[in-house]
Amino acid sequence: MKYIDSEQVHKKMGSRLLANSLAKTIFFLATLFGLVVLIVLIYRVLADGLSWINMDFLMNRLSTDPEKAGIWGAIVGTFWLMLVVAPVTMVLGVGTAIYLEEYAAKGRISSFIKTNISNLAGVPSVVFGILGLTVFARALDLGSVVLAGGLTMALLVLPVVVVASQEAIRAVPQFLREASYGMGATKWQTIKNVVLPAALPGILTGLILALSRAIGETAPLVVIGIPALLIPVPDGIFDKFTILPVQIYYWTIDSALVAEYANLAAATIVILLIVLFAMNSIAILIRNKFQKRY
Amino acid sequence: ACGGGDTNEGASGNGENSEELEGSVVIDGSGTVYPFMARMAENYMGEQENVSVEVSRSGTSAGFKKFLVEDGTDFNDASRQIKDEEKASAEELAIDVQEMKVALDGITIVINKENDWATELTQQEIIDIFLSSAGKKKWSDVRPDFPDEEIQTYGPNENHGTYEFMFENILEEQELPENINLQQDYSTLVDLVSKDKNAIGFFGYGYYDSNKDKLTAVKVDFGNGPVEPSLDTIKEDGDYAPFTRPVFTYLNTNMAKEKPQVLDYAIYTMENAQDVAAETGFAPLSDEDVQASLDALNGLK
Amino acid sequence: MPVMTEKTNPNTKIANVSQKATENKKVVYNTKDLNLWYGEGHALKNINLAINENEVTAIIGPSGCGKSTYIKTLNRMVELVPSVRISGEILYRERNILDKSFKVEDLRTSVGMVFQKPNPFPKSIYENVAYGPKIHGIRDKKILDEIVEKSLRGAAIWDEVKDRLNQNAYGLSGGQQQRLCIARCLAIEPDVILMDEPTSALDPISTLKVEELVQELKEEFSIIIVTHNMQQAARISDKTAFFLNGEVIEFAETDKIFSTPSDKRTEDYITGRFG
Amino acid sequence: MPVMTEKTNPNTKIANVSQKATENKKVVYNTKDLNLWYGEGHALKNINLAINENEVTAIIGPSGCGKSTYIKTLNRMVELVPSVRISGEILYRERNILDKSFKVEDLRTSVGMVFQKPNPFPKSIYENVAYGPKIHGIRDKKILDEIVEKSLRGAAIWDEVKDRLNQNAYGLSGGQQQRLCIARCLAIEPDVILMDEPTSALDPISTLKVEELVQELKEEFSIIIVTHNMQQAARISDKTAFFLNGEVIEFAETDKIFSTPSDKRTEDYITGRFG
Amino acid sequence: MARSAVQHDNKKLNVSEIIQQKKKSRSVNNYTEKLIPKILFGIAAISVFTTIGIVLTLITETIAFFKDVPFIDFFTGTELKPLGENAVFGVLPLLTGTIISTLIAMLVAIPVGLMTAIFLSEYASEKTRKVLKPLLEILAGIPTIVYGFFAFTFVTPLLSSFIPDLEPTNILSPGIVMGIMIIPMVASLSEDAMSSVPNAMREGALALGATKLEVTWKVVVPAAISGIIASFVLGISRAIGETMIVTIASGSSKNFTFDVTQSMQTMTAYIVEVTGGEAAAGTTLYYSLYAVAMTLFVFTLIMNLLAQYISRKFREEY
Ligand SMILES: Nc1ncnc2c1ncn2[C@@H]1O[C@H](COP(=O)(O)OP(=O)(O)OP(=O)(O)O)[C@@H](O)[C@H]1O
Ligand SMILES: Nc1ncnc2c1ncn2[C@@H]1O[C@H](COP(=O)(O)OP(=O)(O)OP(=O)(O)O)[C@@H](O)[C@H]1O
Ligand SMILES: [Mg+2]
Ligand SMILES: [Mg+2]
Ligand SMILES: O=P([O-])([O-])[O-]
């Protein structure tokens, strides 16, 4: 007895194939959706902000007058923030990665640390803000200065650097380590002279990505208490400061008061996106340049 | 909690106005006074390039909490007078507080541009609208010829002096409506009222003044016909007097003695208060009031 | 039987001559009852071998018989595998290197190693050779220069690279890379050089160069070389050890192993019957 | 020559008998001047083959000769490789399947395929078999139950799995998985079954079971089977095609191919001289 | 047995002797070697301390909070009036705000993300994928504040032209924008899961006459389901923790409502509002910050652990 009637199957095939091409179109449109939003977003931001960008806008201090206002303070603040975040995450991230990949026995402790790091990566940034507020700004009495903000951000982006460094270190071929041990080098000499230099491009890529994450975050700094309404240009890591995203935030919510603030926010977004885009391009360049070397 | 920042050690001694000063001045408090103080600070920094003046606006009450702590802020802007509890805690901390009246403001009742029925209200109608116990839920409850639609009330939240002025001085400490929409930021309030046809809200005149294109100010009938709030009517003895209030900034004189730039800024503020007030939507003080504050400040030198 | 024809190779002749001239040489490595396990796998079984100074000792045997494991045990590199367990003794210059108190770094400073796949560091040629001296504390640029030149000459690659010492080592051909690795190893003037199939990744011409080099080096160093290429063992070594399934089946003069092996399994192997 | 001894296999006898009984069967697949390129690589060259209904046709040849490519062309599975270009004709039941208007899904409903590595879906045994009927529109639970049982019986695996139809297919052994895949293929009642080395991943006992199954299945289906195992081809097939470098060298009765091949290359291959 | 080293060179240079000498004078070396792992362990432990630090700060202040406000009142209270004389702390308005915004976000991110993943993994040619994937990564790299600006200045006005009742700050617009922000994350994690389904599985289904859609929907997606669900859960966690978009575009209304056209506050936005406005230590308001942060932390932690559990426990065995 025949269960499958091939006539029947053939007849239905048309509608099944139609469903398939329909689905394909829908899936494609869904994929495009995100990209269309991206284009609209960038278009909007450019349309609102581009004409406001000029040398004065970049070099002026903050002001309540949109015609005079500039983001020099936020640019300098962003720079100081990076100056804190970069070395701190680098040391903590790379140190952790070396420990996990080279020293830790593959046991409970290292898997505990790994689980911990992946959970840390999922903690909302605003909670890091609370940590920073409680520990750095208050308990250590730093106040809402660059150092407090930088340390908070460093912890926030730490998982990014740890994971990237781990991957980079793991990718260093074993034969290079063997060559070094074979010369009578100690473990630390081998790590310092062979493993780290070879893993450096990967580590740097991770670091840049982490930094670009850090200078795009807003919530932790707002929580730590950046006033950012009218604040002087910081001179060092013990000064109060503002950074580009925080500036965007205040200008956006104040745009109801002064409509031009929305343009200032858009112009600042353009600058922020350019900075991020440049950083990511550098990261990609490094990755591509040093990809296959052995 | 994070006042002081990097204070220069005050080694430069008594500050002459002409002298080059440096260091920081930290100001928080009233959102109402903020536009005035921000403009003042910008002007000041134009003259004293090495002094940085930082102005925030967490609200009068919230600001006092940052002012009245060890190493607190140097100034606290206020849209109401300091309370007795606040004075008490200042004494406890041995903080000498100098009150500086800087301008006059009028509580302005604002409605949506599309609202063409409530452009003129009596003082009592306004009180009833913002009084929970009056039960004016719909516009038609206020006046029968008003639309049969729900009133949406708006105002600044309890961090703000403006809220307290409304609650204590206008509503005589009676509850506001259950569903009133209270906000931290005046910008949000302006936005909300400008987009809600049935909205009615209140805040300082300055925020109305700079958003006249988005909002309508209710003309208030205090008994002698409707009065539009304006720099002319807002005066201690003006037509808008019942809703007029002075706004202040409070100076921590300990800080002023320690940091010459703080005292210098205080004096500068008083010297320029009348000009800046007019520019930022406040009614200027009388010359006598200004002089009184200046005398007190010069006494601190 | 290709091995027989190879016996006429001039190199082998030289080897034989030097062999005779040094009949009572000192023992550099003496392995006693060595056993090694990777986890449960018994990779070396009761190894007993005495290896002489200034000779080339070849280790041959089919794949997986434990050649690499044995040679890596001689500089304790095998311990990089976490699951390894070892029993027995390996006396290097009379001292048991398996002793806990023996520092591996000291051992590896005296015992250089060349690997199957050339593994230069991704640094300049100069830095590759200077690596060893540097980690051992030599900082003086002049001395380093001398060492680099001497080592590169020693590895017969000086002329090819002297004009591009600052270029990356990965720009060299495979054969040059391998000789660079030998130079790198010579730079710390080891006493013994271990080589694990040093030519198996190289083309015939490079192989020949390395083989010649090994012949020269043995004047100064003791060399232990693993090879899967029996002709190579026959050409360059003085003594040969034949490993099978982790055991030493036969250890004797290379001549003898390749002409009159005493064990049937050795004969089977060198005549190509298995492996 | 191992093939000769295999000729006495009883299965082969049966095959030969049925072969004779069906001398003028219908042609199910007729390949005409088929050429196929992967990018620049010419993988199939001028293939001409006529394959009969209700027979087992074996395709043999050394690795890389194009066996898999050919069999995958028969259900146009080869088109999953983006770079493929095809010319020529393949008539299936008189219709050219390479025609653009021919729907591959229809083709594949009539032509089942069994792969080298068993590839059940990660679903229950029942769902694996019911998958085909379900996508082709059969929803009735009772009918599905019947189809599943019939197909599993047909694939000679019913008794082994009937008590655990709802368990995941990955709990089965490799051999059982492969018979499950055959059952899955039987469930859509194909006309032809293509098999690409269906036993190469299996142990000898499982292989035997699948071979017996193939013998049974040909009563109902036409089977084309690729194998690198010449004994297998000899045991189970009626006709054999010998491929070499993308060409069909010889195509004839299996008996003839293995006893008196007409091409020298065929002989070389089946006597184990290369491949 | 010092060998005279010089062979090709007539200069006297005995490296091994120099090395021996240096060795003796460098006992420090040994010390570093022992110290380094300890230092590195200390560094690695900092990430653990960070977690401990977060948990400790949250717990201590949360306990202080629950001394002022009963636990039950907090979690069942539908009224939240943190300021003023008679402050009331019920977290339900924040919880509904958080859950509703997350729901809206996932209603956007799950279908669009999954369909994007399917398109990239099953339908797109290698070339198309190479173009589209980096573009999606750009979308993922845009700071959230920019999305907040976009929601506030573009999406809300756009939506209010369809929905006249939409308030100027509302939960709908930031919810949608948050969903868009999460699309790349869901898409890329789901695509990874689908790409790791072996081709043999697809071929098996295609050979039965299945269309690509049937292969995808009935074979690939079920086979990759644990990875796909893990991506959803991570997306949810992300949406719960997202701060700036809702802070900017959803306002700070603390009404207990389910009307998406209205302003609602999420837990994250509450934290920003309270710290930004006033954060004088010691008050109940101040402690409420930690109680809310603790709730938020627990929520996201559960989601993250769940995602890890799903992808580990149900790892496909093919
Ligand atoms: N890291 C390891 N872990 C476990 N077993 C290993 C390891 N390395 C080698 N072995 C096992 O030890 C035995 C000896 O391996 P070894 O590498 O010494 O062989 P070999 O003689 O060098 O072979 P080849 O000629 O292939 O290099 C083999 O059975 C191998 O599988
Ligand atoms: N996807 C592909 N892309 C490019 N070339 C391919 C591809 N698949 C196969 N080829 C090439 O086509 C030729 C035939 O391959 P095919 O897989 O058909 O051989 P085969 O006879 O099945 O071999 P085996 O016995 O190893 O399975 C080979 O040269 C192979 O390299
Ligand atoms: Mg080996
Ligand atoms: Mg094949
Ligand atoms: O912000 P306030 O002026 O209302 O305190």
CSV table of N, CA, C and O in Angstrom, one decimal, chain A residues 1-6 8-17 20, chain D residues 103 105-106 109 133 135-138 143 146-147 150 187-190:
chain,number,residue,atom,x,y,z
A,1,MET,N,0.8,-1.2,0.0
A,1,MET,CA,0.0,0.0,0.0
A,1,MET,C,0.9,1.3,0.0
A,1,MET,O,1.8,1.4,0.7
A,2,LYS,N,0.5,2.2,-0.8
A,2,LYS,CA,1.2,3.4,-1.0
A,2,LYS,C,0.7,4.5,0.0
A,2,LYS,O,-0.5,4.7,0.0
A,3,TYR,N,1.6,5.1,0.8
A,3,TYR,CA,1.1,6.1,1.7
A,3,TYR,C,1.4,7.5,1.0
A,3,TYR,O,0.6,8.4,1.2
A,4,ILE,N,2.5,7.6,0.3
A,4,ILE,CA,2.9,8.8,-0.2
A,4,ILE,C,2.4,8.9,-1.7
A,4,ILE,O,2.8,8.1,-2.5
A,5,ASP,N,1.5,9.8,-1.9
A,5,ASP,CA,1.0,9.9,-3.3
A,5,ASP,C,1.8,11.0,-4.0
A,5,ASP,O,1.7,12.2,-3.7
A,6,SER,N,2.6,10.5,-4.9
A,6,SER,CA,3.6,11.5,-5.5
A,6,SER,C,2.9,12.6,-6.3
A,6,SER,O,3.4,13.7,-6.4
A,8,GLN,N,0.1,13.9,-5.4
A,8,GLN,CA,-0.3,14.9,-4.3
A,8,GLN,C,0.9,15.7,-3.9
A,8,GLN,O,0.8,16.9,-3.8
A,9,VAL,N,2.0,15.0,-3.7
A,9,VAL,CA,3.2,15.7,-3.3
A,9,VAL,C,3.6,16.8,-4.3
A,9,VAL,O,3.9,17.9,-3.9
A,10,HIS,N,3.5,16.4,-5.5
A,10,HIS,CA,3.9,17.3,-6.6
A,10,HIS,C,3.0,18.5,-6.6
A,10,HIS,O,3.5,19.6,-6.7
A,11,LYS,N,1.7,18.3,-6.4
A,11,LYS,CA,0.8,19.4,-6.4
A,11,LYS,C,1.1,20.4,-5.3
A,11,LYS,O,1.1,21.6,-5.4
A,12,LYS,N,1.4,19.8,-4.1
A,12,LYS,CA,1.6,20.7,-2.9
A,12,LYS,C,3.0,21.4,-3.0
A,12,LYS,O,3.2,22.4,-2.3
A,13,MET,N,3.9,20.8,-3.8
A,13,MET,CA,5.2,21.3,-3.8
A,13,MET,C,5.3,22.8,-4.2
A,13,MET,O,6.0,23.6,-3.6
A,14,GLY,N,4.4,23.2,-5.1
A,14,GLY,CA,4.4,24.6,-5.5
A,14,GLY,C,4.2,25.5,-4.3
A,14,GLY,O,4.9,26.5,-4.1
A,15,SER,N,3.2,25.2,-3.5
A,15,SER,CA,2.9,26.1,-2.3
A,15,SER,C,4.0,26.0,-1.3
A,15,SER,O,4.4,27.0,-0.6
A,16,ARG,N,4.6,24.8,-1.2
A,16,ARG,CA,5.7,24.7,-0.2
A,16,ARG,C,6.9,25.6,-0.7
A,16,ARG,O,7.6,26.3,0.1
A,17,LEU,N,7.2,25.6,-2.0
A,17,LEU,CA,8.3,26.3,-2.5
A,17,LEU,C,8.0,27.8,-2.4
A,17,LEU,O,8.9,28.6,-2.1
A,20,ASN,N,8.7,28.8,1.0
A,20,ASN,CA,10.1,29.0,1.2
A,20,ASN,C,10.6,30.3,0.7
A,20,ASN,O,11.3,31.0,1.3
D,103,LYS,N,11.7,20.6,-10.4
D,103,LYS,CA,11.9,21.0,-9.0
D,103,LYS,C,12.7,20.0,-8.3
D,103,LYS,O,12.3,18.8,-8.2
D,105,GLU,N,13.0,19.5,-5.2
D,105,GLU,CA,12.3,18.9,-4.1
D,105,GLU,C,11.5,17.7,-4.5
D,105,GLU,O,11.4,16.7,-3.9
D,106,ASP,N,10.8,17.8,-5.7
D,106,ASP,CA,10.1,16.7,-6.3
D,106,ASP,C,11.0,15.6,-6.5
D,106,ASP,O,10.7,14.4,-6.2
D,109,THR,N,12.1,13.8,-3.5
D,109,THR,CA,11.0,13.0,-2.9
D,109,THR,C,11.0,11.6,-3.6
D,109,THR,O,10.7,10.6,-2.9
D,133,PRO,N,7.4,12.0,5.7
D,133,PRO,CA,6.0,12.0,5.4
D,133,PRO,C,5.4,13.3,6.0
D,133,PRO,O,4.5,13.9,5.3
D,135,ILE,N,6.7,16.4,6.3
D,135,ILE,CA,6.9,17.6,5.4
D,135,ILE,C,6.1,17.4,4.1
D,135,ILE,O,5.7,18.4,3.5
D,136,HIS,N,5.8,16.2,3.7
D,136,HIS,CA,5.1,16.0,2.5
D,136,HIS,C,3.6,16.0,2.8
D,136,HIS,O,2.8,15.6,1.9
D,137,GLY,N,3.2,16.4,3.9
D,137,GLY,CA,1.8,16.8,4.1
D,137,GLY,C,1.0,15.7,4.9
D,137,GLY,O,-0.2,15.9,5.0
D,138,ILE,N,1.6,14.7,5.3
D,138,ILE,CA,0.8,13.7,6.0
D,138,ILE,C,0.8,14.1,7.5
D,138,ILE,O,1.8,14.1,8.2
D,143,ILE,N,-1.9,7.2,10.3
D,143,ILE,CA,-1.1,6.8,9.1
D,143,ILE,C,0.4,6.9,9.3
D,143,ILE,O,1.2,6.1,8.9
D,146,GLU,N,1.7,4.0,11.0
D,146,GLU,CA,1.9,2.8,10.1
D,146,GLU,C,3.1,3.0,9.3
D,146,GLU,O,3.9,2.0,9.1
D,147,ILE,N,3.3,4.2,8.8
D,147,ILE,CA,4.5,4.4,7.9
D,147,ILE,C,5.7,4.2,8.7
D,147,ILE,O,6.7,3.5,8.2
D,150,LYS,N,6.2,0.4,9.2
D,150,LYS,CA,6.6,-0.2,7.9
D,150,LYS,C,8.0,0.1,7.5
D,150,LYS,O,8.7,-0.8,7.1
D,187,ALA,N,10.6,5.8,4.2
D,187,ALA,CA,9.3,6.4,4.7
D,187,ALA,C,8.6,7.2,3.6
D,187,ALA,O,7.4,7.4,3.6
D,188,ILE,N,9.4,7.8,2.7
D,188,ILE,CA,8.8,8.6,1.7
D,188,ILE,C,8.6,7.8,0.4
D,188,ILE,O,8.3,8.3,-0.6
D,189,GLU,N,8.8,6.5,0.6
D,189,GLU,CA,8.6,5.6,-0.5
D,189,GLU,C,9.2,6.0,-1.8
D,189,GLU,O,8.5,6.3,-2.8
D,190,PRO,N,10.5,6.1,-1.8
D,190,PRO,CA,11.2,6.6,-3.0
D,190,PRO,C,11.1,5.6,-4.1
D,190,PRO,O,10.8,4.4,-3.9
